[in-house]
Coordinates of C-alpha atoms in Angstrom, one line a residue:
M12 CA 0.0 0.4 0.1
T13 CA 1.2 3.6 -1.0
R14 CA 2.7 5.7 2.4
V15 CA 1.6 9.0 2.5
L16 CA 3.0 11.5 5.6
I17 CA 1.2 14.8 6.2
V18 CA 2.9 17.1 8.1
E19 CA -0.2 19.5 9.3
D20 CA -0.2 20.9 13.0
D21 CA -4.0 21.6 12.9
P22 CA -5.6 18.7 14.2
D23 CA -9.1 19.2 12.5
L24 CA -7.7 19.4 8.6
S25 CA -5.0 16.2 9.8
L26 CA -8.1 13.9 10.5
A27 CA -9.9 15.2 7.2
L28 CA -7.0 14.6 5.3
R29 CA -6.6 11.0 6.6
V30 CA -10.3 9.9 6.0
L31 CA -9.7 11.5 2.4
L32 CA -6.2 9.4 1.5
T33 CA -7.8 5.9 3.5
R34 CA -10.6 6.2 1.6
R35 CA -8.6 6.4 -1.5
G36 CA -6.6 3.7 -0.2
Y37 CA -3.4 5.1 1.1
E38 CA -1.8 4.4 4.4
V39 CA -1.3 7.9 5.8
S40 CA 0.5 8.8 8.8
L41 CA 0.6 12.2 10.6
A42 CA 3.0 14.4 11.6
A43 CA 2.0 17.2 14.1
D44 CA 5.7 19.4 14.0
G45 CA 8.1 19.8 11.6
R46 CA 10.7 17.8 13.8
E47 CA 8.3 14.6 13.9
G48 CA 7.7 14.9 9.9
L49 CA 11.4 14.6 9.8
R50 CA 11.8 11.6 11.7
L51 CA 8.7 9.6 10.1
L52 CA 10.1 10.7 6.8
F53 CA 13.5 8.7 8.0
A54 CA 11.2 6.2 9.8
E55 CA 9.1 5.0 7.1
H56 CA 10.0 6.4 3.6
P57 CA 6.7 7.4 2.4
A58 CA 6.0 7.9 -1.6
L59 CA 5.2 11.4 -1.0
M60 CA 5.2 14.1 1.5
V61 CA 2.2 16.6 1.9
L62 CA 3.5 19.5 3.8
D63 CA 2.0 22.5 5.6
L64 CA 4.2 25.3 5.9
L65 CA 4.1 27.1 9.3
L66 CA 4.4 24.7 11.9
P67 CA 6.3 24.3 15.2
E68 CA 9.4 22.8 16.0
L69 CA 10.7 23.0 12.4
D70 CA 9.1 25.2 10.0
G71 CA 7.6 23.6 6.7
W72 CA 10.8 25.4 4.7
Q73 CA 13.3 23.6 6.7
V74 CA 11.5 20.7 6.5
L75 CA 11.7 20.7 2.7
D76 CA 15.1 21.6 3.1
R77 CA 16.6 18.9 5.3
T78 CA 13.9 16.6 3.4
R79 CA 15.8 17.4 -0.5
D80 CA 19.1 16.5 1.1
M81 CA 18.0 12.9 1.5
S82 CA 15.6 12.3 -0.5
D83 CA 13.8 12.9 -4.6
L84 CA 10.0 11.5 -2.9
P85 CA 7.4 14.2 -4.4
V86 CA 6.3 17.4 -1.8
L87 CA 2.9 18.8 -2.2
V88 CA 2.9 21.7 0.3
L89 CA -0.6 22.1 1.8
S90 CA -0.1 26.3 2.9
G91 CA -2.6 28.7 4.1
L92 CA 0.8 31.3 2.2
G93 CA -1.1 32.1 -1.1
A94 CA 1.4 35.0 -2.3
V95 CA 3.1 34.4 -5.4
D96 CA 5.8 35.3 -4.1
D97 CA 5.4 31.8 -1.4
R98 CA 4.4 29.9 -4.1
V99 CA 7.4 30.2 -5.8
R100 CA 9.9 30.3 -3.1
G101 CA 8.4 26.7 -2.7
L102 CA 8.8 25.6 -5.6
R103 CA 12.2 26.8 -6.3
S104 CA 13.2 25.3 -2.5
G105 CA 11.9 22.1 -4.1
A106 CA 8.3 21.3 -4.0
D107 CA 6.9 19.0 -6.2
D108 CA 3.2 21.0 -6.1
Y109 CA 1.9 23.9 -4.3
L110 CA -1.9 23.8 -3.3
V111 CA -3.4 26.8 -1.7
K112 CA -5.6 26.2 1.8
P113 CA -8.9 26.4 1.5
F114 CA -9.0 23.5 -1.1
A115 CA -11.4 21.5 -3.1
Q116 CA -11.0 17.9 -2.4
D117 CA -11.3 16.7 -5.8
E118 CA -8.3 18.3 -6.8
L119 CA -6.1 17.5 -3.8
L120 CA -6.7 14.4 -4.7
A121 CA -6.0 14.8 -8.5
R122 CA -2.5 16.7 -7.7
V123 CA -1.3 13.3 -5.4
E124 CA -2.7 11.0 -7.9
A125 CA -0.6 12.9 -10.5
L126 CA 2.6 13.5 -8.8
L127 CA 2.6 9.9 -7.7
R128 CA 2.7 9.1 -11.5
R129 CA 4.6 11.0 -12.3
A130 CA 7.5 10.6 -9.6
G131 CA 8.0 6.7 -9.2
P132 CA 9.7 5.5 -6.4
G133 CA 11.8 8.4 -4.4
H134 CA 15.3 7.1 -4.2
W135 CA 17.3 8.2 -1.0
A136 CA 20.5 9.3 0.6
G137 CA 23.0 6.5 0.5
E138 CA 21.0 4.1 -1.9
P139 CA 22.1 4.0 -5.4
V140 CA 19.9 5.8 -8.0
E141 CA 21.0 3.4 -11.0
E142 CA 23.1 1.1 -11.0
D143 CA 25.8 3.0 -11.0
L144 CA 25.3 6.4 -10.1
R145 CA 24.6 7.5 -5.6
L146 CA 24.4 11.1 -4.5
V147 CA 25.7 12.0 -1.2
P148 CA 24.0 15.0 -0.1
E149 CA 26.1 14.9 3.6
R150 CA 29.4 16.0 1.0
R151 CA 28.0 17.2 -2.0
S152 CA 29.3 14.8 -4.0
A153 CA 28.6 11.9 -6.3
I154 CA 30.0 8.1 -6.6
W155 CA 30.3 7.4 -10.5
H156 CA 31.1 4.1 -11.6
G157 CA 32.3 3.4 -8.2
G158 CA 34.5 6.5 -7.7
E159 CA 33.8 9.8 -6.1
I160 CA 33.2 13.0 -7.7
R161 CA 33.3 16.6 -5.5
L162 CA 30.8 18.7 -7.1
S163 CA 30.7 22.6 -6.6
D164 CA 26.8 23.4 -5.2
I165 CA 25.6 24.2 -8.4
E166 CA 27.3 21.3 -10.1
Y167 CA 25.6 18.9 -7.2
R168 CA 22.0 20.7 -7.4
L169 CA 22.6 20.6 -11.2
L170 CA 23.2 16.6 -11.4
Q171 CA 20.1 16.3 -8.4
L172 CA 17.4 18.1 -10.3
L173 CA 18.3 16.0 -13.5
V174 CA 18.1 13.4 -11.5
R175 CA 14.8 13.8 -10.0
N176 CA 13.5 14.0 -13.4
R177 CA 15.1 11.4 -14.7
G178 CA 14.2 10.5 -18.5
R179 CA 12.2 13.9 -18.3
V180 CA 14.0 17.2 -20.3
V181 CA 14.6 19.7 -17.7
T182 CA 14.8 23.3 -20.0
T183 CA 17.1 26.1 -19.5
E184 CA 15.0 28.0 -17.8
Q185 CA 13.9 25.4 -15.8
L186 CA 17.2 24.5 -14.6
L187 CA 18.4 28.8 -14.3
D188 CA 14.7 29.1 -11.8
Q189 CA 15.7 26.1 -9.9
V190 CA 19.9 25.8 -9.5
W191 CA 20.7 29.2 -9.3
D192 CA 17.5 31.2 -9.1
D193 CA 18.1 33.2 -12.5
T194 CA 15.7 33.0 -14.9
T195 CA 17.0 36.2 -17.0
A196 CA 18.3 35.5 -20.4
I197 CA 21.5 36.7 -20.1
G198 CA 22.1 33.7 -17.6
R199 CA 21.2 31.1 -20.6
D200 CA 25.6 30.1 -20.8
R201 CA 25.7 29.2 -16.9
V202 CA 23.4 26.3 -17.8
K203 CA 25.9 25.4 -20.9
F204 CA 28.8 25.6 -19.0
A205 CA 27.4 23.8 -15.4
V206 CA 26.4 20.6 -17.6
L207 CA 30.3 21.0 -20.0
R208 CA 32.4 20.7 -17.0
L209 CA 29.7 18.6 -15.1
R210 CA 30.0 15.9 -17.6
R211 CA 33.8 16.2 -17.8
K212 CA 34.0 15.2 -14.3
L213 CA 31.5 12.1 -14.6
R214 CA 33.3 11.6 -17.9
A215 CA 37.1 11.0 -16.0
T216 CA 36.1 9.2 -13.0
G217 CA 33.8 6.7 -14.8
G218 CA 36.5 6.4 -17.5
P219 CA 36.3 5.4 -20.9
Q220 CA 33.7 2.9 -20.6
A221 CA 31.2 4.9 -18.6
R222 CA 28.4 6.7 -20.9
D223 CA 27.4 10.0 -20.8
P224 CA 24.3 9.7 -19.2
I225 CA 23.0 13.4 -19.7
E226 CA 21.9 14.1 -23.0
A227 CA 21.3 17.6 -24.3
V228 CA 18.3 18.2 -26.4
R229 CA 18.5 20.9 -28.9
G230 CA 16.7 23.8 -28.3
L231 CA 14.9 22.2 -24.3
G232 CA 17.3 21.5 -22.3
Y233 CA 19.1 18.8 -21.0
R234 CA 17.8 15.0 -20.3
Y235 CA 19.0 12.9 -17.5
D236 CA 18.9 9.3 -18.9
S237 CA 18.8 5.7 -17.2
S238 CA 18.7 3.9 -20.0
G239 CA 22.0 2.9 -21.0

């Protein structure tokens, strides 16, 4: 059964969400504060997290940041903060979707189902992303064909984002937005040269027998190809 973790400090809303998702066939865990949410995240490895932002102990921004250091599971932010700046910050911080309270139940269910369908099973720090690649977030590095690659913060975030979207094209604009927080046209060359540096490091570590997993898609962006 697919497990969903709900991190929400409003007990009435938590109960309503648990009933709604349980009736749809999900197994649901509840956390009333950010610290408990992270504990359950470590312990249970859910398939998806529904996350409030205004939480006691640790707020939702901190939970989201720590989550992205250890997993690429889909995260749906469910918040009363509805300003454009808040929604943009949430998506740039690593949320996969952002739904503002109050919300329609059918819309929440549709978004949960869409996230699970797109994302597939999540990967966790220390676990292989695929046979030849493992991300090491605590050292901002990657293990590629048995060798460790030291990466800059930008290179690590770039690789992490491509891997999270493996098999799908990530546009240059999305990379600028989520890796550099820069959507201006003047910054487009940054992506090209950062990808070039990253590919060189992968090639140097993997050796001539290793494939290049990062594919340039002309006119669009880049894709991490895990099929090789």
